[in-house]
Amino acid sequence: MDLDYTEQQKAFRQEVRSWLEKHVPGKPLPSFDTSREGFEAHRAWERVLADGRWGMVTWPESYGGRGLDLIQWLIFEEEYYRAGAPLRVNQNGIFLLGPTLMEYGTEEQKARFLTAMASGDEIWAQAWSEPQAGSDLAAVRATAILERDEYVLKGHKIWSSRAVFADWAFGLFRTDPASQRHKGLSLIFFPLNAPGVRVQAIPQIDGETGFAEIFLDDVRVPAFNRLGGEGEGWNICMATAGFERGLMLRSPARFQVAARKLVELFKAHEAEVEPTVRAAVLQSWMDAEAYALSIYATASRLAAGGHIGAEASTNKIFWSEMDIAMHKAALSILGARAELLRTAPEAGDIGRWLDGYFFSLAGPIYAGSNEIQRNIIAERMLGLPRA
């Protein structure tokens, strides 16, 4: 892997930086997990990105993108986080479902869903987990029974991110009720305002409603909404999980910017903290840089025709545990002040470390718990026998 940027890549970076300097909102947007107002403010930002064809730069121009490669996407992400641009409310769509649609969708499905996804006109929720099927996704019980040219959906989904205010969801359903585990599953899209759909918010520890339960009672959707063949859902979902765990869900720029802010926080309070904190701050910075290099290597491999495999699990464990360590280091610097600064508007970024810590605690659980990821590494990468 060549660690030097080409002249073309340097010019692209400057183009991104110039556009963001002109368009990033001067004040932070309200949280998209707190209110409809905040959600719609972020949708409006997605439309601004789409107008400049920045919604998803790797997508073909015909679907609202720029037809660029993954290295350019990483450059875009670095500039995006450097500029302090709003979080992406449609990350479930553009980062997870979108790449999967590119690989498994028909041309008609791509035309129907991708452009509306890139523009922010349709915001997506992920509807995989169920009360008895979290990290053990193969245990899903929700069913989708084909009646002529429609599927009838029935079941209960939980921990569905963005579902409170989103427009659509993609879920894993058992299209063969007699099947067991990984067999007989299909990935199906459904609108969240369809008759028979009930969405119930789940308040988080920080008071926001980033997750929801979805109750499906004889919800009818066209067979057109099935991605891939019937019964192919498990393999398709594993491709989506590869994007989620190994590449797109957690951009390295997110952690690099956080590491720089942590270093700044440490320098401002160095005289007040224990000497051991310095080592934790340095480790956080090194880990963020190591993760970035790892993702650049993954992007280079994919550009050369490779695929994301079981090694995505190592990335997921690394970034989720790094996130917790980084926020713990910040809280060890701030001490009790972290709670006081959390509600102080003038505190800015410093006031967000505690909420960031709360959110980081979920990292080892979502996108497949780290315990499950370690099993995947043991069995699929190291060839160890099942316990």
mmCIF file of C-alpha atoms in Angstrom:
data_model
loop_
_atom_site.group_PDB
_atom_site.id
_atom_site.type_symbol
_atom_site.label_atom_id
_atom_site.label_comp_id
_atom_site.label_asym_id
_atom_site.label_seq_id
_atom_site.Cartn_x
_atom_site.Cartn_y
_atom_site.Cartn_z
ATOM 1 C CA MET A 1 0.000 0.000 0.000
ATOM 2 C CA ASP A 2 1.382 3.406 -1.043
ATOM 3 C CA LEU A 3 0.965 5.823 1.875
ATOM 4 C CA ASP A 4 1.565 8.892 -0.297
ATOM 5 C CA TYR A 5 -1.424 10.705 -1.792
ATOM 6 C CA THR A 6 -1.424 11.332 -5.526
ATOM 7 C CA GLU A 7 -1.769 14.843 -6.916
ATOM 8 C CA GLN A 8 -5.309 13.979 -7.956
ATOM 9 C CA GLN A 9 -6.152 12.881 -4.412
ATOM 10 C CA LYS A 10 -4.629 16.060 -2.971
ATOM 11 C CA ALA A 11 -6.704 18.168 -5.347
ATOM 12 C CA PHE A 12 -9.815 16.214 -4.380
ATOM 13 C CA ARG A 13 -9.104 16.858 -0.693
ATOM 14 C CA GLN A 14 -8.889 20.579 -1.368
ATOM 15 C CA GLU A 15 -12.151 20.490 -3.328
ATOM 16 C CA VAL A 16 -13.918 18.747 -0.433
ATOM 17 C CA ARG A 17 -12.452 21.128 2.125
ATOM 18 C CA SER A 18 -13.479 24.218 0.156
ATOM 19 C CA TRP A 19 -17.052 22.985 -0.310
ATOM 20 C CA LEU A 20 -17.468 22.065 3.347
ATOM 21 C CA GLU A 21 -16.097 25.418 4.525
ATOM 22 C CA LYS A 22 -18.873 27.109 2.527
ATOM 23 C CA HIS A 23 -21.744 24.804 3.447
ATOM 24 C CA VAL A 24 -21.311 23.261 6.931
ATOM 25 C CA PRO A 25 -23.858 24.865 9.310
ATOM 26 C CA GLY A 26 -22.388 27.474 11.643
ATOM 27 C CA LYS A 27 -24.158 25.980 14.672
ATOM 28 C CA PRO A 28 -24.604 22.293 15.586
ATOM 29 C CA LEU A 29 -27.925 20.834 14.466
ATOM 30 C CA PRO A 30 -30.349 19.495 17.084
ATOM 31 C CA SER A 31 -29.906 15.773 17.709
ATOM 32 C CA PHE A 32 -31.705 13.573 15.203
ATOM 33 C CA ASP A 33 -32.538 11.123 18.006
ATOM 34 C CA THR A 34 -34.294 13.663 20.253
ATOM 35 C CA SER A 35 -37.054 15.199 18.146
ATOM 36 C CA ARG A 36 -38.677 15.285 14.741
ATOM 37 C CA GLU A 37 -37.286 18.809 14.378
ATOM 38 C CA GLY A 38 -33.706 17.574 14.791
ATOM 39 C CA PHE A 39 -34.325 14.627 12.481
ATOM 40 C CA GLU A 40 -35.701 16.850 9.727
ATOM 41 C CA ALA A 41 -32.831 19.327 10.164
ATOM 42 C CA HIS A 42 -30.438 16.476 9.424
ATOM 43 C CA ARG A 43 -32.563 15.362 6.474
ATOM 44 C CA ALA A 44 -32.263 18.902 5.104
ATOM 45 C CA TRP A 45 -28.471 18.653 5.472
ATOM 46 C CA GLU A 46 -28.500 15.365 3.549
ATOM 47 C CA ARG A 47 -30.250 17.215 0.732
ATOM 48 C CA VAL A 48 -27.570 19.905 0.763
ATOM 49 C CA LEU A 49 -24.948 17.168 0.420
ATOM 50 C CA ALA A 50 -26.934 15.564 -2.385
ATOM 51 C CA ASP A 51 -27.181 18.862 -4.271
ATOM 52 C CA GLY A 52 -23.382 18.934 -4.350
ATOM 53 C CA ARG A 53 -23.259 15.173 -5.130
ATOM 54 C CA TRP A 54 -21.503 14.542 -1.822
ATOM 55 C CA GLY A 55 -24.178 12.244 -0.370
ATOM 56 C CA MET A 56 -22.178 9.094 -1.166
ATOM 57 C CA VAL A 57 -19.192 9.826 -3.360
ATOM 58 C CA THR A 58 -18.464 6.187 -4.275
ATOM 59 C CA TRP A 59 -21.861 5.646 -5.875
ATOM 60 C CA PRO A 60 -22.334 6.018 -9.642
ATOM 61 C CA GLU A 61 -23.398 9.436 -10.867
ATOM 62 C CA SER A 62 -26.694 7.969 -12.045
ATOM 63 C CA TYR A 63 -27.591 7.282 -8.394
ATOM 64 C CA GLY A 64 -26.486 10.653 -7.036
ATOM 65 C CA GLY A 65 -22.811 9.899 -6.404
ATOM 66 C CA ARG A 66 -19.526 10.791 -8.067
ATOM 67 C CA GLY A 67 -18.221 7.362 -9.094
ATOM 68 C CA LEU A 68 -15.116 7.706 -6.910
ATOM 69 C CA ASP A 69 -13.059 5.007 -5.206
ATOM 70 C CA LEU A 70 -12.865 4.052 -1.527
ATOM 71 C CA ILE A 71 -9.609 5.951 -0.956
ATOM 72 C CA GLN A 72 -11.359 9.128 -2.074
ATOM 73 C CA TRP A 73 -14.251 8.268 0.232
ATOM 74 C CA LEU A 74 -11.787 8.044 3.135
ATOM 75 C CA ILE A 75 -10.340 11.426 2.158
ATOM 76 C CA PHE A 76 -13.858 12.841 2.060
ATOM 77 C CA GLU A 77 -14.555 11.413 5.521
ATOM 78 C CA GLU A 78 -11.360 12.949 6.924
ATOM 79 C CA GLU A 79 -12.368 16.367 5.673
ATOM 80 C CA TYR A 80 -15.972 15.868 6.755
ATOM 81 C CA TYR A 81 -15.001 15.182 10.353
ATOM 82 C CA ARG A 82 -12.310 17.852 10.333
ATOM 83 C CA ALA A 83 -14.971 20.404 9.374
ATOM 84 C CA GLY A 84 -17.267 19.310 12.217
ATOM 85 C CA ALA A 85 -20.081 18.557 9.758
ATOM 86 C CA PRO A 86 -23.359 17.039 11.051
ATOM 87 C CA LEU A 87 -23.618 13.317 11.746
ATOM 88 C CA ARG A 88 -25.222 11.317 8.936
ATOM 89 C CA VAL A 89 -28.827 10.569 9.832
ATOM 90 C CA ASN A 90 -29.113 8.103 6.933
ATOM 91 C CA GLN A 91 -26.042 6.036 7.809
ATOM 92 C CA ASN A 92 -28.106 2.820 7.863
ATOM 93 C CA GLY A 93 -29.038 3.494 4.263
ATOM 94 C CA ILE A 94 -25.957 4.956 2.629
ATOM 95 C CA PHE A 95 -23.296 3.020 4.549
ATOM 96 C CA LEU A 96 -24.993 -0.353 5.102
ATOM 97 C CA LEU A 97 -27.955 -1.039 2.839
ATOM 98 C CA GLY A 98 -26.698 1.018 -0.109
ATOM 99 C CA PRO A 99 -23.509 -0.992 -0.755
ATOM 100 C CA THR A 100 -25.501 -4.208 -0.293
ATOM 101 C CA LEU A 101 -28.082 -3.031 -2.829
ATOM 102 C CA MET A 102 -25.268 -2.269 -5.254
ATOM 103 C CA GLU A 103 -24.089 -5.857 -4.990
ATOM 104 C CA TYR A 104 -27.346 -7.837 -4.777
ATOM 105 C CA GLY A 105 -30.127 -5.570 -6.054
ATOM 106 C CA THR A 106 -31.773 -5.633 -9.460
ATOM 107 C CA GLU A 107 -31.437 -2.613 -11.723
ATOM 108 C CA GLU A 108 -35.057 -1.763 -10.953
ATOM 109 C CA GLN A 109 -34.415 -1.878 -7.197
ATOM 110 C CA LYS A 110 -31.330 0.289 -7.516
ATOM 111 C CA ALA A 111 -33.249 2.874 -9.535
ATOM 112 C CA ARG A 112 -36.126 2.838 -7.049
ATOM 113 C CA PHE A 113 -34.197 3.073 -3.784
ATOM 114 C CA LEU A 114 -30.648 4.397 -4.220
ATOM 115 C CA THR A 115 -31.374 7.866 -5.573
ATOM 116 C CA ALA A 116 -33.973 8.568 -2.871
ATOM 117 C CA MET A 117 -31.505 7.251 -0.300
ATOM 118 C CA ALA A 118 -28.657 9.470 -1.498
ATOM 119 C CA SER A 119 -30.881 12.554 -1.553
ATOM 120 C CA GLY A 120 -32.213 12.078 1.968
ATOM 121 C CA ASP A 121 -35.771 11.793 0.671
ATOM 122 C CA GLU A 122 -35.971 8.361 2.293
ATOM 123 C CA ILE A 123 -34.207 7.703 5.587
ATOM 124 C CA TRP A 124 -33.646 4.076 6.583
ATOM 125 C CA ALA A 125 -33.743 2.114 9.820
ATOM 126 C CA GLN A 126 -32.152 -1.260 10.447
ATOM 127 C CA ALA A 127 -34.593 -3.930 11.646
ATOM 128 C CA TRP A 128 -32.619 -7.077 12.302
ATOM 129 C CA SER A 129 -32.620 -7.808 16.025
ATOM 130 C CA GLU A 130 -35.512 -9.389 17.890
ATOM 131 C CA PRO A 131 -36.097 -9.996 21.613
ATOM 132 C CA GLN A 132 -34.721 -13.552 21.205
ATOM 133 C CA ALA A 133 -32.302 -12.773 18.379
ATOM 134 C CA GLY A 134 -29.716 -10.094 18.957
ATOM 135 C CA SER A 135 -26.131 -11.007 18.205
ATOM 136 C CA ASP A 136 -27.471 -14.503 17.428
ATOM 137 C CA LEU A 137 -29.180 -13.171 14.310
ATOM 138 C CA ALA A 138 -29.925 -16.644 12.947
ATOM 139 C CA ALA A 139 -32.534 -17.065 15.693
ATOM 140 C CA VAL A 140 -34.983 -14.565 14.126
ATOM 141 C CA ARG A 141 -38.646 -15.596 14.317
ATOM 142 C CA ALA A 142 -40.376 -12.796 12.381
ATOM 143 C CA THR A 143 -42.001 -14.263 9.278
ATOM 144 C CA ALA A 144 -42.669 -13.124 5.720
ATOM 145 C CA ILE A 145 -45.168 -15.368 3.958
ATOM 146 C CA LEU A 146 -45.587 -15.002 0.202
ATOM 147 C CA GLU A 147 -49.167 -14.567 -0.989
ATOM 148 C CA ARG A 148 -49.260 -14.138 -4.772
ATOM 149 C CA ASP A 149 -47.012 -11.116 -5.388
ATOM 150 C CA GLU A 150 -46.928 -9.828 -1.808
ATOM 151 C CA TYR A 151 -45.201 -10.781 1.438
ATOM 152 C CA VAL A 152 -47.184 -10.668 4.678
ATOM 153 C CA LEU A 153 -44.872 -9.644 7.517
ATOM 154 C CA LYS A 154 -45.506 -10.614 11.115
ATOM 155 C CA GLY A 155 -43.251 -10.321 14.145
ATOM 156 C CA HIS A 156 -41.419 -8.095 16.586
ATOM 157 C CA LYS A 157 -38.154 -6.256 15.913
ATOM 158 C CA ILE A 158 -36.133 -4.416 18.582
ATOM 159 C CA TRP A 159 -33.127 -2.102 18.899
ATOM 160 C CA SER A 160 -33.959 -0.684 15.482
ATOM 161 C CA SER A 161 -31.752 2.363 15.026
ATOM 162 C CA ARG A 162 -33.392 5.538 13.583
ATOM 163 C CA ALA A 163 -36.793 3.794 13.416
ATOM 164 C CA VAL A 164 -38.605 6.428 15.517
ATOM 165 C CA PHE A 165 -38.522 8.995 12.707
ATOM 166 C CA ALA A 166 -37.276 7.036 9.657
ATOM 167 C CA ASP A 167 -39.259 6.310 6.494
ATOM 168 C CA TRP A 168 -38.191 2.744 5.645
ATOM 169 C CA ALA A 169 -36.595 -0.266 7.322
ATOM 170 C CA PHE A 170 -34.743 -3.312 6.059
ATOM 171 C CA GLY A 171 -35.281 -6.480 8.042
ATOM 172 C CA LEU A 172 -34.425 -10.165 8.125
ATOM 173 C CA PHE A 173 -37.461 -12.473 7.967
ATOM 174 C CA ARG A 174 -38.104 -16.194 7.913
ATOM 175 C CA THR A 175 -39.747 -16.849 4.542
ATOM 176 C CA ASP A 176 -39.787 -20.589 5.231
ATOM 177 C CA PRO A 177 -41.395 -20.999 8.690
ATOM 178 C CA ALA A 178 -40.236 -24.618 8.881
ATOM 179 C CA SER A 179 -36.586 -23.700 8.395
ATOM 180 C CA GLN A 180 -34.004 -23.558 11.146
ATOM 181 C CA ARG A 181 -31.205 -21.135 11.920
ATOM 182 C CA HIS A 182 -29.447 -19.692 8.831
ATOM 183 C CA LYS A 183 -31.702 -21.299 6.254
ATOM 184 C CA GLY A 184 -34.994 -19.952 4.920
ATOM 185 C CA LEU A 185 -34.229 -16.293 5.676
ATOM 186 C CA SER A 186 -34.813 -13.334 3.343
ATOM 187 C CA LEU A 187 -33.989 -9.626 3.498
ATOM 188 C CA ILE A 188 -37.091 -7.511 2.921
ATOM 189 C CA PHE A 189 -37.754 -3.742 2.877
ATOM 190 C CA PHE A 190 -40.895 -2.212 4.387
ATOM 191 C CA PRO A 191 -42.176 1.348 4.832
ATOM 192 C CA LEU A 192 -42.570 2.326 8.470
ATOM 193 C CA ASN A 193 -45.912 4.023 7.796
ATOM 194 C CA ALA A 194 -47.482 0.915 6.247
ATOM 195 C CA PRO A 195 -50.744 -0.404 7.760
ATOM 196 C CA GLY A 196 -49.955 -2.861 10.524
ATOM 197 C CA VAL A 197 -46.617 -1.294 11.514
ATOM 198 C CA ARG A 198 -46.340 0.113 15.039
ATOM 199 C CA VAL A 199 -43.119 1.822 16.182
ATOM 200 C CA GLN A 200 -42.407 2.314 19.880
ATOM 201 C CA ALA A 201 -39.416 4.401 20.979
ATOM 202 C CA ILE A 202 -36.828 3.037 23.435
ATOM 203 C CA PRO A 203 -35.324 5.850 25.572
ATOM 204 C CA GLN A 204 -31.537 5.583 25.982
ATOM 205 C CA ILE A 205 -29.464 6.282 29.084
ATOM 206 C CA ASP A 206 -28.845 9.819 27.796
ATOM 207 C CA GLY A 207 -32.567 10.447 27.283
ATOM 208 C CA GLU A 208 -32.480 10.237 23.483
ATOM 209 C CA THR A 209 -34.541 7.784 21.423
ATOM 210 C CA GLY A 210 -32.065 6.377 18.961
ATOM 211 C CA PHE A 211 -33.707 2.947 19.026
ATOM 212 C CA ALA A 212 -37.196 1.568 18.743
ATOM 213 C CA GLU A 213 -39.265 -1.576 18.792
ATOM 214 C CA ILE A 214 -41.198 -2.375 15.634
ATOM 215 C CA PHE A 215 -44.358 -4.478 15.821
ATOM 216 C CA LEU A 216 -45.516 -6.002 12.525
ATOM 217 C CA ASP A 217 -49.096 -7.249 12.293
ATOM 218 C CA ASP A 218 -49.929 -8.634 8.826
ATOM 219 C CA VAL A 219 -47.966 -5.933 7.021
ATOM 220 C CA ARG A 220 -48.208 -6.340 3.241
ATOM 221 C CA VAL A 221 -45.308 -5.379 0.963
ATOM 222 C CA PRO A 222 -44.686 -6.244 -2.705
ATOM 223 C CA ALA A 223 -42.345 -9.140 -3.487
ATOM 224 C CA PHE A 224 -40.280 -6.499 -5.320
ATOM 225 C CA ASN A 225 -39.072 -5.442 -1.838
ATOM 226 C CA ARG A 226 -37.118 -8.669 -1.308
ATOM 227 C CA LEU A 227 -33.386 -8.221 -1.875
ATOM 228 C CA GLY A 228 -31.840 -11.229 -3.605
ATOM 229 C CA GLY A 229 -33.469 -14.616 -3.919
ATOM 230 C CA GLU A 230 -35.830 -16.108 -1.373
ATOM 231 C CA GLY A 231 -33.827 -17.884 1.296
ATOM 232 C CA GLU A 232 -30.623 -15.963 0.510
ATOM 233 C CA GLY A 233 -31.065 -13.483 3.341
ATOM 234 C CA TRP A 234 -28.347 -14.830 5.606
ATOM 235 C CA ASN A 235 -25.549 -14.456 3.069
ATOM 236 C CA ILE A 236 -26.783 -11.007 2.061
ATOM 237 C CA CYS A 237 -26.971 -9.861 5.680
ATOM 238 C CA MET A 238 -23.432 -11.084 6.276
ATOM 239 C CA ALA A 239 -22.299 -8.864 3.400
ATOM 240 C CA THR A 240 -24.073 -5.932 5.052
ATOM 241 C CA ALA A 241 -22.487 -6.845 8.385
ATOM 242 C CA GLY A 242 -19.081 -6.809 6.705
ATOM 243 C CA PHE A 243 -19.634 -3.194 5.643
ATOM 244 C CA GLU A 244 -20.952 -2.407 9.130
ATOM 245 C CA ARG A 245 -18.156 -4.008 11.123
ATOM 246 C CA GLY A 246 -15.212 -3.701 8.807
ATOM 247 C CA LEU A 247 -15.364 -0.520 6.779
ATOM 248 C CA MET A 248 -18.122 2.060 6.570
ATOM 249 C CA LEU A 249 -20.060 2.304 9.825
ATOM 250 C CA ARG A 250 -17.166 3.701 11.835
ATOM 251 C CA SER A 251 -14.987 5.868 9.654
ATOM 252 C CA PRO A 252 -11.413 6.174 10.981
ATOM 253 C CA ALA A 253 -11.708 9.959 10.690
ATOM 254 C CA ARG A 254 -14.275 9.877 13.503
ATOM 255 C CA PHE A 255 -11.677 8.473 15.896
ATOM 256 C CA GLN A 256 -8.768 10.524 14.588
ATOM 257 C CA VAL A 257 -10.657 13.749 15.277
ATOM 258 C CA ALA A 258 -11.671 12.464 18.724
ATOM 259 C CA ALA A 259 -8.044 11.545 19.469
ATOM 260 C CA ARG A 260 -6.872 15.044 18.525
ATOM 261 C CA LYS A 261 -9.489 16.580 20.809
ATOM 262 C CA LEU A 262 -8.367 14.232 23.590
ATOM 263 C CA VAL A 263 -4.761 15.384 23.169
ATOM 264 C CA GLU A 264 -5.894 19.023 23.330
ATOM 265 C CA LEU A 265 -7.903 18.274 26.488
ATOM 266 C CA PHE A 266 -4.893 16.601 28.085
ATOM 267 C CA LYS A 267 -2.572 19.496 27.261
ATOM 268 C CA ALA A 268 -5.006 21.957 28.831
ATOM 269 C CA HIS A 269 -5.135 19.970 32.088
ATOM 270 C CA GLU A 270 -1.774 18.181 32.176
ATOM 271 C CA ALA A 271 -0.712 19.816 35.444
ATOM 272 C CA GLU A 272 -3.825 18.514 37.212
ATOM 273 C CA VAL A 273 -3.893 14.840 36.245
ATOM 274 C CA GLU A 274 -2.047 11.692 37.218
ATOM 275 C CA PRO A 275 1.050 10.836 35.121
ATOM 276 C CA THR A 276 -0.607 7.561 34.023
ATOM 277 C CA VAL A 277 -3.228 9.505 32.082
ATOM 278 C CA ARG A 278 -0.564 10.578 29.607
ATOM 279 C CA ALA A 279 -0.002 6.952 28.586
ATOM 280 C CA ALA A 280 -3.746 6.434 28.046
ATOM 281 C CA VAL A 281 -3.946 9.545 25.855
ATOM 282 C CA LEU A 282 -0.933 8.475 23.790
ATOM 283 C CA GLN A 283 -2.376 4.981 23.373
ATOM 284 C CA SER A 284 -5.663 6.452 22.147
ATOM 285 C CA TRP A 285 -3.890 8.555 19.555
ATOM 286 C CA MET A 286 -1.774 5.608 18.347
ATOM 287 C CA ASP A 287 -4.815 3.323 18.187
ATOM 288 C CA ALA A 288 -6.764 5.854 16.093
ATOM 289 C CA GLU A 289 -3.873 6.116 13.630
ATOM 290 C CA ALA A 290 -3.435 2.330 13.508
ATOM 291 C CA TYR A 291 -7.144 1.874 12.815
ATOM 292 C CA ALA A 292 -6.956 4.418 9.987
ATOM 293 C CA LEU A 293 -4.056 2.569 8.376
ATOM 294 C CA SER A 294 -5.926 -0.710 8.703
ATOM 295 C CA ILE A 295 -8.993 0.732 6.954
ATOM 296 C CA TYR A 296 -6.848 2.220 4.186
ATOM 297 C CA ALA A 297 -5.385 -1.266 3.681
ATOM 298 C CA THR A 298 -8.892 -2.767 3.541
ATOM 299 C CA ALA A 299 -10.006 -0.130 1.024
ATOM 300 C CA SER A 300 -6.942 -0.825 -1.129
ATOM 301 C CA ARG A 301 -7.644 -4.560 -1.061
ATOM 302 C CA LEU A 302 -11.273 -4.018 -2.078
ATOM 303 C CA ALA A 303 -10.193 -1.689 -4.891
ATOM 304 C CA ALA A 304 -7.984 -4.512 -6.170
ATOM 305 C CA GLY A 305 -10.955 -6.887 -6.329
ATOM 306 C CA GLY A 306 -10.849 -8.339 -2.824
ATOM 307 C CA HIS A 307 -13.735 -8.874 -0.421
ATOM 308 C CA ILE A 308 -14.503 -8.204 3.225
ATOM 309 C CA GLY A 309 -14.439 -11.452 5.150
ATOM 310 C CA ALA A 310 -14.323 -12.643 8.732
ATOM 311 C CA GLU A 311 -11.499 -10.184 9.471
ATOM 312 C CA ALA A 312 -14.211 -7.504 9.710
ATOM 313 C CA SER A 313 -14.795 -8.885 13.201
ATOM 314 C CA THR A 314 -11.294 -7.854 14.294
ATOM 315 C CA ASN A 315 -11.980 -4.300 13.139
ATOM 316 C CA LYS A 316 -15.269 -4.183 15.000
ATOM 317 C CA ILE A 317 -13.685 -5.312 18.266
ATOM 318 C CA PHE A 318 -10.824 -2.844 17.823
ATOM 319 C CA TRP A 319 -12.865 0.300 17.132
ATOM 320 C CA SER A 320 -15.513 -0.418 19.759
ATOM 321 C CA GLU A 321 -12.977 -1.012 22.541
ATOM 322 C CA MET A 322 -10.829 1.926 21.370
ATOM 323 C CA ASP A 323 -13.878 4.203 21.602
ATOM 324 C CA ILE A 324 -14.481 3.263 25.236
ATOM 325 C CA ALA A 325 -10.800 3.671 26.154
ATOM 326 C CA MET A 326 -10.654 7.091 24.507
ATOM 327 C CA HIS A 327 -13.662 8.371 26.442
ATOM 328 C CA LYS A 328 -12.437 6.853 29.696
ATOM 329 C CA ALA A 329 -9.191 8.790 29.246
ATOM 330 C CA ALA A 330 -11.148 12.011 28.741
ATOM 331 C CA LEU A 331 -13.267 11.389 31.836
ATOM 332 C CA SER A 332 -10.161 10.668 33.894
ATOM 333 C CA ILE A 333 -8.960 14.150 32.925
ATOM 334 C CA LEU A 334 -12.271 15.925 33.578
ATOM 335 C CA GLY A 335 -13.330 14.004 36.673
ATOM 336 C CA ALA A 336 -16.602 15.198 38.217
ATOM 337 C CA ARG A 337 -16.531 18.262 35.973
ATOM 338 C CA ALA A 338 -17.681 16.033 33.103
ATOM 339 C CA GLU A 339 -21.187 15.853 34.609
ATOM 340 C CA LEU A 340 -21.346 19.608 35.223
ATOM 341 C CA LEU A 341 -20.056 20.498 31.756
ATOM 342 C CA ARG A 342 -22.516 18.114 30.080
ATOM 343 C CA THR A 343 -25.366 20.592 30.504
ATOM 344 C CA ALA A 344 -23.359 23.770 30.010
ATOM 345 C CA PRO A 345 -23.917 25.171 26.482
ATOM 346 C CA GLU A 346 -20.672 27.154 26.625
ATOM 347 C CA ALA A 347 -18.651 23.973 27.259
ATOM 348 C CA GLY A 348 -18.757 22.998 23.553
ATOM 349 C CA ASP A 349 -16.880 19.797 22.697
ATOM 350 C CA ILE A 350 -15.656 19.365 26.284
ATOM 351 C CA GLY A 351 -19.231 18.975 27.454
ATOM 352 C CA ARG A 352 -19.852 16.062 25.090
ATOM 353 C CA TRP A 353 -17.299 13.612 26.489
ATOM 354 C CA LEU A 354 -19.724 12.118 29.041
ATOM 355 C CA ASP A 355 -22.493 11.531 26.510
ATOM 356 C CA GLY A 356 -19.865 10.118 24.171
ATOM 357 C CA TYR A 357 -18.820 7.718 26.911
ATOM 358 C CA PHE A 358 -22.419 6.581 27.436
ATOM 359 C CA PHE A 359 -22.747 5.883 23.728
ATOM 360 C CA SER A 360 -19.372 4.130 23.501
ATOM 361 C CA LEU A 361 -20.544 1.543 26.033
ATOM 362 C CA ALA A 362 -22.966 0.230 23.424
ATOM 363 C CA GLY A 363 -20.174 -0.323 20.886
ATOM 364 C CA PRO A 364 -19.203 -3.821 22.056
ATOM 365 C CA ILE A 365 -22.890 -4.824 21.762
ATOM 366 C CA TYR A 366 -24.302 -3.387 18.531
ATOM 367 C CA ALA A 367 -23.243 -4.638 15.084
ATOM 368 C CA GLY A 368 -22.833 -8.043 16.725
ATOM 369 C CA SER A 369 -21.532 -8.367 20.281
ATOM 370 C CA ASN A 370 -17.780 -8.613 20.706
ATOM 371 C CA GLU A 371 -18.175 -12.044 22.290
ATOM 372 C CA ILE A 372 -19.761 -13.271 19.058
ATOM 373 C CA GLN A 373 -17.046 -11.520 17.031
ATOM 374 C CA ARG A 374 -14.363 -13.392 18.982
ATOM 375 C CA ASN A 375 -16.126 -16.660 18.196
ATOM 376 C CA ILE A 376 -16.118 -15.743 14.498
ATOM 377 C CA ILE A 377 -12.396 -14.965 14.630
ATOM 378 C CA ALA A 378 -11.670 -18.245 16.424
ATOM 379 C CA GLU A 379 -13.709 -20.414 14.072
ATOM 380 C CA ARG A 380 -13.403 -18.725 10.667
ATOM 381 C CA MET A 381 -9.979 -17.095 10.830
ATOM 382 C CA LEU A 382 -8.034 -19.354 13.183
ATOM 383 C CA GLY A 383 -9.827 -22.611 12.367
ATOM 384 C CA LEU A 384 -10.395 -23.499 16.017
ATOM 385 C CA PRO A 385 -13.085 -26.075 16.890
ATOM 386 C CA ARG A 386 -16.382 -25.039 18.409
ATOM 387 C CA ALA A 387 -16.385 -25.239 22.169
#
